[in-house]
PDB file of N, CA, C and O in Angstrom:
ATOM      1  N   MET A 163     -96.951  84.456 -18.267  1.00  0.00           N
ATOM      2  CA  MET A 163     -95.518  84.268 -18.392  1.00  0.00           C
ATOM      3  C   MET A 163     -94.880  83.947 -17.040  1.00  0.00           C
ATOM      4  O   MET A 163     -93.989  83.113 -16.964  1.00  0.00           O
ATOM      5  N   LEU A 164     -95.335  84.598 -15.996  1.00  0.00           N
ATOM      6  CA  LEU A 164     -94.795  84.355 -14.670  1.00  0.00           C
ATOM      7  C   LEU A 164     -95.034  82.907 -14.253  1.00  0.00           C
ATOM      8  O   LEU A 164     -94.158  82.262 -13.685  1.00  0.00           O
ATOM      9  N   TYR A 165     -96.215  82.388 -14.560  1.00  0.00           N
ATOM     10  CA  TYR A 165     -96.538  80.994 -14.215  1.00  0.00           C
ATOM     11  C   TYR A 165     -95.566  80.043 -14.905  1.00  0.00           C
ATOM     12  O   TYR A 165     -95.043  79.113 -14.281  1.00  0.00           O
ATOM     13  N   GLU A 166     -95.305  80.251 -16.159  1.00  0.00           N
ATOM     14  CA  GLU A 166     -94.398  79.386 -16.906  1.00  0.00           C
ATOM     15  C   GLU A 166     -92.983  79.450 -16.354  1.00  0.00           C
ATOM     16  O   GLU A 166     -92.290  78.423 -16.261  1.00  0.00           O
ATOM     17  N   THR A 167     -92.565  80.626 -15.959  1.00  0.00           N
ATOM     18  CA  THR A 167     -91.237  80.791 -15.376  1.00  0.00           C
ATOM     19  C   THR A 167     -91.133  80.017 -14.069  1.00  0.00           C
ATOM     20  O   THR A 167     -90.149  79.316 -13.823  1.00  0.00           O
ATOM     21  N   ARG A 168     -92.160  80.121 -13.251  1.00  0.00           N
ATOM     22  CA  ARG A 168     -92.147  79.401 -11.969  1.00  0.00           C
ATOM     23  C   ARG A 168     -92.173  77.887 -12.176  1.00  0.00           C
ATOM     24  O   ARG A 168     -91.525  77.146 -11.451  1.00  0.00           O
ATOM     25  N   MET A 169     -92.910  77.420 -13.157  1.00  0.00           N
ATOM     26  CA  MET A 169     -92.947  75.988 -13.444  1.00  0.00           C
ATOM     27  C   MET A 169     -91.567  75.506 -13.907  1.00  0.00           C
ATOM     28  O   MET A 169     -91.110  74.441 -13.502  1.00  0.00           O
ATOM     29  N   LEU A 170     -90.919  76.279 -14.735  1.00  0.00           N
ATOM     30  CA  LEU A 170     -89.573  75.934 -15.192  1.00  0.00           C
ATOM     31  C   LEU A 170     -88.599  75.896 -14.015  1.00  0.00           C
ATOM     32  O   LEU A 170     -87.780  74.979 -13.912  1.00  0.00           O
ATOM     33  N   GLU A 171     -88.693  76.854 -13.102  1.00  0.00           N
ATOM     34  CA  GLU A 171     -87.840  76.874 -11.920  1.00  0.00           C
ATOM     35  C   GLU A 171     -88.063  75.633 -11.069  1.00  0.00           C
ATOM     36  O   GLU A 171     -87.113  75.046 -10.553  1.00  0.00           O
ATOM     37  N   ARG A 172     -89.315  75.209 -10.923  1.00  0.00           N
ATOM     38  CA  ARG A 172     -89.627  74.000 -10.152  1.00  0.00           C
ATOM     39  C   ARG A 172     -89.025  72.764 -10.808  1.00  0.00           C
ATOM     40  O   ARG A 172     -88.481  71.896 -10.138  1.00  0.00           O
ATOM     41  N   GLU A 173     -89.153  72.672 -12.111  1.00  0.00           N
ATOM     42  CA  GLU A 173     -88.589  71.534 -12.835  1.00  0.00           C
ATOM     43  C   GLU A 173     -87.075  71.480 -12.683  1.00  0.00           C
ATOM     44  O   GLU A 173     -86.500  70.412 -12.479  1.00  0.00           O
ATOM     45  N   GLN A 174     -86.441  72.625 -12.763  1.00  0.00           N
ATOM     46  CA  GLN A 174     -84.987  72.671 -12.619  1.00  0.00           C
ATOM     47  C   GLN A 174     -84.563  72.290 -11.204  1.00  0.00           C
ATOM     48  O   GLN A 174     -83.584  71.563 -11.028  1.00  0.00           O
ATOM     49  N   ALA A 175     -85.298  72.755 -10.200  1.00  0.00           N
ATOM     50  CA  ALA A 175     -84.985  72.413  -8.810  1.00  0.00           C
ATOM     51  C   ALA A 175     -85.164  70.914  -8.577  1.00  0.00           C
ATOM     52  O   ALA A 175     -84.343  70.274  -7.906  1.00  0.00           O
ATOM     53  N   ALA A 176     -86.212  70.349  -9.134  1.00  0.00           N
ATOM     54  CA  ALA A 176     -86.453  68.911  -8.980  1.00  0.00           C
ATOM     55  C   ALA A 176     -85.357  68.112  -9.678  1.00  0.00           C
ATOM     56  O   ALA A 176     -84.898  67.093  -9.152  1.00  0.00           O
ATOM     57  N   GLY A 177     -84.933  68.567 -10.820  1.00  0.00           N
ATOM     58  CA  GLY A 177     -83.857  67.887 -11.540  1.00  0.00           C
ATOM     59  C   GLY A 177     -82.560  67.910 -10.765  1.00  0.00           C
ATOM     60  O   GLY A 177     -81.844  66.913 -10.685  1.00  0.00           O
ATOM     61  N   LYS A 178     -82.258  69.046 -10.155  1.00  0.00           N
ATOM     62  CA  LYS A 178     -81.033  69.159  -9.357  1.00  0.00           C
ATOM     63  C   LYS A 178     -81.109  68.250  -8.134  1.00  0.00           C
ATOM     64  O   LYS A 178     -80.132  67.585  -7.788  1.00  0.00           O
ATOM     65  N   ALA A 179     -82.262  68.182  -7.482  1.00  0.00           N
ATOM     66  CA  ALA A 179     -82.422  67.316  -6.314  1.00  0.00           C
ATOM     67  C   ALA A 179     -82.237  65.854  -6.714  1.00  0.00           C
ATOM     68  O   ALA A 179     -81.590  65.083  -5.999  1.00  0.00           O
ATOM     69  N   GLY A 180     -82.770  65.472  -7.848  1.00  0.00           N
ATOM     70  CA  GLY A 180     -82.607  64.107  -8.336  1.00  0.00           C
ATOM     71  C   GLY A 180     -81.166  63.794  -8.667  1.00  0.00           C
ATOM     72  O   GLY A 180     -80.675  62.694  -8.399  1.00  0.00           O
ATOM     73  N   TYR A 181     -80.478  64.755  -9.227  1.00  0.00           N
ATOM     74  CA  TYR A 181     -79.060  64.598  -9.566  1.00  0.00           C
ATOM     75  C   TYR A 181     -78.231  64.391  -8.298  1.00  0.00           C
ATOM     76  O   TYR A 181     -77.377  63.512  -8.245  1.00  0.00           O
ATOM     77  N   GLU A 182     -78.506  65.190  -7.276  1.00  0.00           N
ATOM     78  CA  GLU A 182     -77.767  65.074  -6.015  1.00  0.00           C
ATOM     79  C   GLU A 182     -78.050  63.732  -5.350  1.00  0.00           C
ATOM     80  O   GLU A 182     -77.136  63.101  -4.821  1.00  0.00           O
ATOM     81  N   GLN A 183     -79.293  63.275  -5.387  1.00  0.00           N
ATOM     82  CA  GLN A 183     -79.628  61.975  -4.808  1.00  0.00           C
ATOM     83  C   GLN A 183     -78.920  60.859  -5.573  1.00  0.00           C
ATOM     84  O   GLN A 183     -78.462  59.890  -4.980  1.00  0.00           O
ATOM     85  N   GLY A 184     -78.808  61.012  -6.862  1.00  0.00           N
ATOM     86  CA  GLY A 184     -78.100  60.032  -7.672  1.00  0.00           C
ATOM     87  C   GLY A 184     -76.640  59.920  -7.277  1.00  0.00           C
ATOM     88  O   GLY A 184     -76.078  58.819  -7.220  1.00  0.00           O
ATOM     89  N   LYS A 185     -76.006  61.043  -6.972  1.00  0.00           N
ATOM     90  CA  LYS A 185     -74.612  61.019  -6.541  1.00  0.00           C
ATOM     91  C   LYS A 185     -74.476  60.314  -5.193  1.00  0.00           C
ATOM     92  O   LYS A 185     -73.519  59.567  -4.986  1.00  0.00           O
ATOM     93  N   ILE A 186     -75.434  60.512  -4.308  1.00  0.00           N
ATOM     94  CA  ILE A 186     -75.416  59.828  -3.013  1.00  0.00           C
ATOM     95  C   ILE A 186     -75.571  58.330  -3.218  1.00  0.00           C
ATOM     96  O   ILE A 186     -74.875  57.521  -2.592  1.00  0.00           O
ATOM     97  N   ASP A 187     -76.470  57.949  -4.103  1.00  0.00           N
ATOM     98  CA  ASP A 187     -76.673  56.530  -4.397  1.00  0.00           C
ATOM     99  C   ASP A 187     -75.406  55.891  -4.967  1.00  0.00           C
ATOM    100  O   ASP A 187     -75.064  54.760  -4.631  1.00  0.00           O
ATOM    101  N   VAL A 188     -74.713  56.610  -5.827  1.00  0.00           N
ATOM    102  CA  VAL A 188     -73.463  56.105  -6.395  1.00  0.00           C
ATOM    103  C   VAL A 188     -72.433  55.911  -5.288  1.00  0.00           C
ATOM    104  O   VAL A 188     -71.729  54.894  -5.246  1.00  0.00           O
ATOM    105  N   ALA A 189     -72.343  56.860  -4.379  1.00  0.00           N
ATOM    106  CA  ALA A 189     -71.391  56.748  -3.270  1.00  0.00           C
ATOM    107  C   ALA A 189     -71.707  55.519  -2.415  1.00  0.00           C
ATOM    108  O   ALA A 189     -70.793  54.814  -1.975  1.00  0.00           O
ATOM    109  N   LYS A 190     -72.988  55.239  -2.186  1.00  0.00           N
ATOM    110  CA  LYS A 190     -73.386  54.054  -1.414  1.00  0.00           C
ATOM    111  C   LYS A 190     -72.938  52.774  -2.106  1.00  0.00           C
ATOM    112  O   LYS A 190     -72.411  51.860  -1.466  1.00  0.00           O
ATOM    113  N   VAL A 191     -73.134  52.711  -3.405  1.00  0.00           N
ATOM    114  CA  VAL A 191     -72.747  51.514  -4.163  1.00  0.00           C
ATOM    115  C   VAL A 191     -71.229  51.328  -4.114  1.00  0.00           C
ATOM    116  O   VAL A 191     -70.741  50.212  -3.897  1.00  0.00           O
ATOM    117  N   ILE A 192     -70.493  52.403  -4.282  1.00  0.00           N
ATOM    118  CA  ILE A 192     -69.031  52.305  -4.229  1.00  0.00           C
ATOM    119  C   ILE A 192     -68.586  51.865  -2.836  1.00  0.00           C
ATOM    120  O   ILE A 192     -67.706  51.007  -2.702  1.00  0.00           O
ATOM    121  N   LEU A 193     -69.197  52.416  -1.800  1.00  0.00           N
ATOM    122  CA  LEU A 193     -68.854  52.033  -0.436  1.00  0.00           C
ATOM    123  C   LEU A 193     -69.084  50.537  -0.219  1.00  0.00           C
ATOM    124  O   LEU A 193     -68.203  49.833   0.294  1.00  0.00           O
ATOM    125  N   GLU A 194     -70.221  50.059  -0.645  1.00  0.00           N
ATOM    126  CA  GLU A 194     -70.534  48.636  -0.489  1.00  0.00           C
ATOM    127  C   GLU A 194     -69.567  47.766  -1.296  1.00  0.00           C
ATOM    128  O   GLU A 194     -69.100  46.734  -0.805  1.00  0.00           O
ATOM    129  N   ASN A 195     -69.264  48.176  -2.508  1.00  0.00           N
ATOM    130  CA  ASN A 195     -68.319  47.411  -3.337  1.00  0.00           C
ATOM    131  C   ASN A 195     -66.932  47.371  -2.710  1.00  0.00           C
ATOM    132  O   ASN A 195     -66.269  46.331  -2.727  1.00  0.00           O
ATOM    133  N   GLN A 196     -66.488  48.489  -2.184  1.00  0.00           N
ATOM    134  CA  GLN A 196     -65.177  48.530  -1.540  1.00  0.00           C
ATOM    135  C   GLN A 196     -65.144  47.581  -0.347  1.00  0.00           C
ATOM    136  O   GLN A 196     -64.177  46.852  -0.157  1.00  0.00           O
ATOM    137  N   MET A 197     -66.203  47.569   0.444  1.00  0.00           N
ATOM    138  CA  MET A 197     -66.253  46.697   1.617  1.00  0.00           C
ATOM    139  C   MET A 197     -66.372  45.235   1.204  1.00  0.00           C
ATOM    140  O   MET A 197     -65.782  44.358   1.835  1.00  0.00           O
ATOM    141  N   ASP A 198     -67.109  44.961   0.131  1.00  0.00           N
ATOM    142  CA  ASP A 198     -67.207  43.593  -0.379  1.00  0.00           C
ATOM    143  C   ASP A 198     -65.862  43.082  -0.874  1.00  0.00           C
ATOM    144  O   ASP A 198     -65.602  41.882  -0.873  1.00  0.00           O
ATOM    145  N   ASN A 199     -65.014  44.007  -1.305  1.00  0.00           N
ATOM    146  CA  ASN A 199     -63.688  43.634  -1.813  1.00  0.00           C
ATOM    147  C   ASN A 199     -62.619  43.661  -0.732  1.00  0.00           C
ATOM    148  O   ASN A 199     -61.426  43.640  -1.038  1.00  0.00           O
ATOM    149  N   GLY A 200     -63.026  43.719   0.530  1.00  0.00           N
ATOM    150  CA  GLY A 200     -62.088  43.577   1.630  1.00  0.00           C
ATOM    151  C   GLY A 200     -61.657  44.849   2.328  1.00  0.00           C
ATOM    152  O   GLY A 200     -60.880  44.787   3.281  1.00  0.00           O
ATOM    153  N   SER A 201     -62.114  45.990   1.890  1.00  0.00           N
ATOM    154  CA  SER A 201     -61.750  47.235   2.571  1.00  0.00           C
ATOM    155  C   SER A 201     -62.551  47.364   3.862  1.00  0.00           C
ATOM    156  O   SER A 201     -63.684  46.896   3.951  1.00  0.00           O
ATOM    157  N   THR A 202     -61.962  48.021   4.839  1.00  0.00           N
ATOM    158  CA  THR A 202     -62.704  48.348   6.046  1.00  0.00           C
ATOM    159  C   THR A 202     -63.622  49.525   5.743  1.00  0.00           C
ATOM    160  O   THR A 202     -63.469  50.197   4.707  1.00  0.00           O
ATOM    161  N   LEU A 203     -64.533  49.800   6.651  1.00  0.00           N
ATOM    162  CA  LEU A 203     -65.424  50.943   6.468  1.00  0.00           C
ATOM    163  C   LEU A 203     -64.618  52.228   6.386  1.00  0.00           C
ATOM    164  O   LEU A 203     -64.907  53.099   5.563  1.00  0.00           O
ATOM    165  N   GLU A 204     -63.595  52.341   7.206  1.00  0.00           N
ATOM    166  CA  GLU A 204     -62.758  53.543   7.202  1.00  0.00           C
ATOM    167  C   GLU A 204     -62.012  53.700   5.871  1.00  0.00           C
ATOM    168  O   GLU A 204     -61.920  54.791   5.324  1.00  0.00           O
ATOM    169  N   GLN A 205     -61.488  52.606   5.362  1.00  0.00           N
ATOM    170  CA  GLN A 205     -60.773  52.655   4.077  1.00  0.00           C
ATOM    171  C   GLN A 205     -61.728  53.014   2.940  1.00  0.00           C
ATOM    172  O   GLN A 205     -61.390  53.830   2.073  1.00  0.00           O
ATOM    173  N   ALA A 206     -62.899  52.417   2.953  1.00  0.00           N
ATOM    174  CA  ALA A 206     -63.888  52.696   1.912  1.00  0.00           C
ATOM    175  C   ALA A 206     -64.344  54.152   1.983  1.00  0.00           C
ATOM    176  O   ALA A 206     -64.520  54.811   0.958  1.00  0.00           O
ATOM    177  N   THR A 207     -64.515  54.646   3.202  1.00  0.00           N
ATOM    178  CA  THR A 207     -64.922  56.046   3.387  1.00  0.00           C
ATOM    179  C   THR A 207     -63.861  56.987   2.841  1.00  0.00           C
ATOM    180  O   THR A 207     -64.172  57.949   2.129  1.00  0.00           O
ATOM    181  N   GLU A 208     -62.614  56.708   3.146  1.00  0.00           N
ATOM    182  CA  GLU A 208     -61.522  57.555   2.661  1.00  0.00           C
ATOM    183  C   GLU A 208     -61.433  57.503   1.136  1.00  0.00           C
ATOM    184  O   GLU A 208     -61.179  58.517   0.478  1.00  0.00           O
ATOM    185  N   TYR A 209     -61.670  56.335   0.561  1.00  0.00           N
ATOM    186  CA  TYR A 209     -61.656  56.188  -0.896  1.00  0.00           C
ATOM    187  C   TYR A 209     -62.711  57.100  -1.529  1.00  0.00           C
ATOM    188  O   TYR A 209     -62.425  57.828  -2.482  1.00  0.00           O
ATOM    189  N   ILE A 210     -63.920  57.067  -0.984  1.00  0.00           N
ATOM    190  CA  ILE A 210     -64.998  57.908  -1.523  1.00  0.00           C
ATOM    191  C   ILE A 210     -64.699  59.377  -1.285  1.00  0.00           C
ATOM    192  O   ILE A 210     -64.949  60.220  -2.150  1.00  0.00           O
ATOM    193  N   ARG A 211     -64.158  59.688  -0.121  1.00  0.00           N
ATOM    194  CA  ARG A 211     -63.810  61.084   0.178  1.00  0.00           C
ATOM    195  C   ARG A 211     -62.817  61.607  -0.861  1.00  0.00           C
ATOM    196  O   ARG A 211     -62.940  62.737  -1.335  1.00  0.00           O
ATOM    197  N   ASN A 212     -61.860  60.787  -1.243  1.00  0.00           N
ATOM    198  CA  ASN A 212     -60.865  61.201  -2.237  1.00  0.00           C
ATOM    199  C   ASN A 212     -61.470  61.363  -3.632  1.00  0.00           C
ATOM    200  O   ASN A 212     -60.968  62.147  -4.435  1.00  0.00           O
ATOM    201  N   LEU A 213     -62.533  60.617  -3.923  1.00  0.00           N
ATOM    202  CA  LEU A 213     -63.200  60.766  -5.216  1.00  0.00           C
ATOM    203  C   LEU A 213     -64.001  62.068  -5.304  1.00  0.00           C
ATOM    204  O   LEU A 213     -64.292  62.550  -6.393  1.00  0.00           O
ATOM    205  N   LYS A 214     -64.367  62.601  -4.151  1.00  0.00           N
ATOM    206  CA  LYS A 214     -65.113  63.870  -4.058  1.00  0.00           C
ATOM    207  C   LYS A 214     -66.426  63.807  -4.829  1.00  0.00           C
ATOM    208  O   LYS A 214     -66.799  64.743  -5.536  1.00  0.00           O
ATOM    209  N   ILE A 215     -67.134  62.696  -4.658  1.00  0.00           N
ATOM    210  CA  ILE A 215     -68.430  62.540  -5.308  1.00  0.00           C
ATOM    211  C   ILE A 215     -69.481  63.381  -4.602  1.00  0.00           C
ATOM    212  O   ILE A 215     -70.295  64.035  -5.242  1.00  0.00           O
ATOM    213  N   ILE A 216     -69.464  63.308  -3.271  1.00  0.00           N
ATOM    214  CA  ILE A 216     -70.450  64.031  -2.463  1.00  0.00           C
ATOM    215  C   ILE A 216     -69.714  64.802  -1.370  1.00  0.00           C
ATOM    216  O   ILE A 216     -68.588  64.455  -1.016  1.00  0.00           O
ATOM    217  N   PRO A 217     -70.358  65.828  -0.819  1.00  0.00           N
ATOM    218  CA  PRO A 217     -69.724  66.587   0.271  1.00  0.00           C
ATOM    219  C   PRO A 217     -69.483  65.694   1.495  1.00  0.00           C
ATOM    220  O   PRO A 217     -70.197  64.704   1.719  1.00  0.00           O
ATOM    221  N   ASN A 218     -68.513  66.056   2.301  1.00  0.00           N
ATOM    222  CA  ASN A 218     -68.174  65.267   3.478  1.00  0.00           C
ATOM    223  C   ASN A 218     -69.352  65.093   4.428  1.00  0.00           C
ATOM    224  O   ASN A 218     -69.506  64.031   5.031  1.00  0.00           O
ATOM    225  N   GLY A 219     -70.189  66.108   4.568  1.00  0.00           N
ATOM    226  CA  GLY A 219     -71.354  65.995   5.446  1.00  0.00           C
ATOM    227  C   GLY A 219     -72.306  64.906   4.984  1.00  0.00           C
ATOM    228  O   GLY A 219     -72.828  64.136   5.802  1.00  0.00           O
ATOM    229  N   GLU A 220     -72.523  64.826   3.688  1.00  0.00           N
ATOM    230  CA  GLU A 220     -73.381  63.779   3.138  1.00  0.00           C
ATOM    231  C   GLU A 220     -72.723  62.413   3.274  1.00  0.00           C
ATOM    232  O   GLU A 220     -73.372  61.416   3.560  1.00  0.00           O
ATOM    233  N   LEU A 221     -71.415  62.366   3.079  1.00  0.00           N
ATOM    234  CA  LEU A 221     -70.684  61.114   3.212  1.00  0.00           C
ATOM    235  C   LEU A 221     -70.790  60.585   4.641  1.00  0.00           C
ATOM    236  O   LEU A 221     -70.990  59.392   4.852  1.00  0.00           O
ATOM    237  N   GLU A 222     -70.688  61.478   5.612  1.00  0.00           N
ATOM    238  CA  GLU A 222     -70.799  61.058   7.011  1.00  0.00           C
ATOM    239  C   GLU A 222     -72.182  60.478   7.305  1.00  0.00           C
ATOM    240  O   GLU A 222     -72.306  59.525   8.074  1.00  0.00           O
ATOM    241  N   LYS A 223     -73.215  61.016   6.682  1.00  0.00           N
ATOM    242  CA  LYS A 223     -74.564  60.472   6.861  1.00  0.00           C
ATOM    243  C   LYS A 223     -74.663  59.060   6.297  1.00  0.00           C
ATOM    244  O   LYS A 223     -75.276  58.183   6.894  1.00  0.00           O
ATOM    245  N   VAL A 224     -74.045  58.848   5.144  1.00  0.00           N
ATOM    246  CA  VAL A 224     -74.044  57.518   4.529  1.00  0.00           C
ATOM    247  C   VAL A 224     -73.292  56.533   5.411  1.00  0.00           C
ATOM    248  O   VAL A 224     -73.758  55.433   5.687  1.00  0.00           O
ATOM    249  N   VAL A 225     -72.128  56.945   5.890  1.00  0.00           N
ATOM    250  CA  VAL A 225     -71.305  56.071   6.729  1.00  0.00           C
ATOM    251  C   VAL A 225     -72.032  55.747   8.030  1.00  0.00           C
ATOM    252  O   VAL A 225     -71.942  54.624   8.529  1.00  0.00           O
ATOM    253  N   ALA A 226     -72.764  56.706   8.564  1.00  0.00           N
ATOM    254  CA  ALA A 226     -73.501  56.485   9.808  1.00  0.00           C
ATOM    255  C   ALA A 226     -74.504  55.348   9.655  1.00  0.00           C
ATOM    256  O   ALA A 226     -74.759  54.607  10.608  1.00  0.00           O
ATOM    257  N   MET A 227     -75.066  55.178   8.467  1.00  0.00           N
ATOM    258  CA  MET A 227     -76.013  54.081   8.242  1.00  0.00           C
ATOM    259  C   MET A 227     -75.319  52.734   8.384  1.00  0.00           C
ATOM    260  O   MET A 227     -75.918  51.765   8.819  1.00  0.00           O
ATOM    261  N   TYR A 228     -74.047  52.675   8.030  1.00  0.00           N
ATOM    262  CA  TYR A 228     -73.296  51.426   8.109  1.00  0.00           C
ATOM    263  C   TYR A 228     -72.730  51.193   9.503  1.00  0.00           C
ATOM    264  O   TYR A 228     -72.384  50.083   9.860  1.00  0.00           O
ATOM    265  N   ASN A 229     -72.627  52.268  10.298  1.00  0.00           N
ATOM    266  CA  ASN A 229     -72.133  52.157  11.660  1.00  0.00           C
ATOM    267  C   ASN A 229     -73.228  51.813  12.652  1.00  0.00           C
ATOM    268  O   ASN A 229     -72.936  51.345  13.736  1.00  0.00           O
ATOM    269  N   SER A 230     -74.476  52.087  12.294  1.00  0.00           N
ATOM    270  CA  SER A 230     -75.570  51.863  13.238  1.00  0.00           C
ATOM    271  C   SER A 230     -75.751  50.373  13.478  1.00  0.00           C
ATOM    272  O   SER A 230     -75.622  49.566  12.559  1.00  0.00           O
ATOM    273  N   PRO A 231     -76.053  50.009  14.734  1.00  0.00           N
ATOM    274  CA  PRO A 231     -76.242  48.579  15.046  1.00  0.00           C
ATOM    275  C   PRO A 231     -77.489  48.026  14.354  1.00  0.00           C
ATOM    276  O   PRO A 231     -78.499  48.707  14.237  1.00  0.00           O
ATOM    277  N   LYS A 232     -77.383  46.810  13.888  1.00  0.00           N
ATOM    278  CA  LYS A 232     -78.506  46.137  13.236  1.00  0.00           C
ATOM    279  C   LYS A 232     -79.389  45.508  14.306  1.00  0.00           C
ATOM    280  O   LYS A 232     -78.911  44.912  15.241  1.00  0.00           O
ATOM    281  N   ASN A 233     -80.692  45.638  14.133  1.00  0.00           N
ATOM    282  CA  ASN A 233     -81.646  45.033  15.097  1.00  0.00           C
ATOM    283  C   ASN A 233     -82.082  43.690  14.621  1.00  0.00           C
ATOM    284  O   ASN A 233     -82.246  43.346  13.557  1.00  0.00           O
TER     285      ASN A 233
END
């Protein structure tokens, strides 16, 4: 019984991690769409922040990818 409980806990943790990654992916798509439609990075960031899809710390990580210089 303990083994089954632990397996269920692992499945639930994996599902939650996938759900959180999905929210980050959605925020990235919205950010790109906003910028494609003429918003600045700052405006797009504020738009996503107001939607409260992901925590601000995660949002800053996403924005940092767009701020980094391209090689």
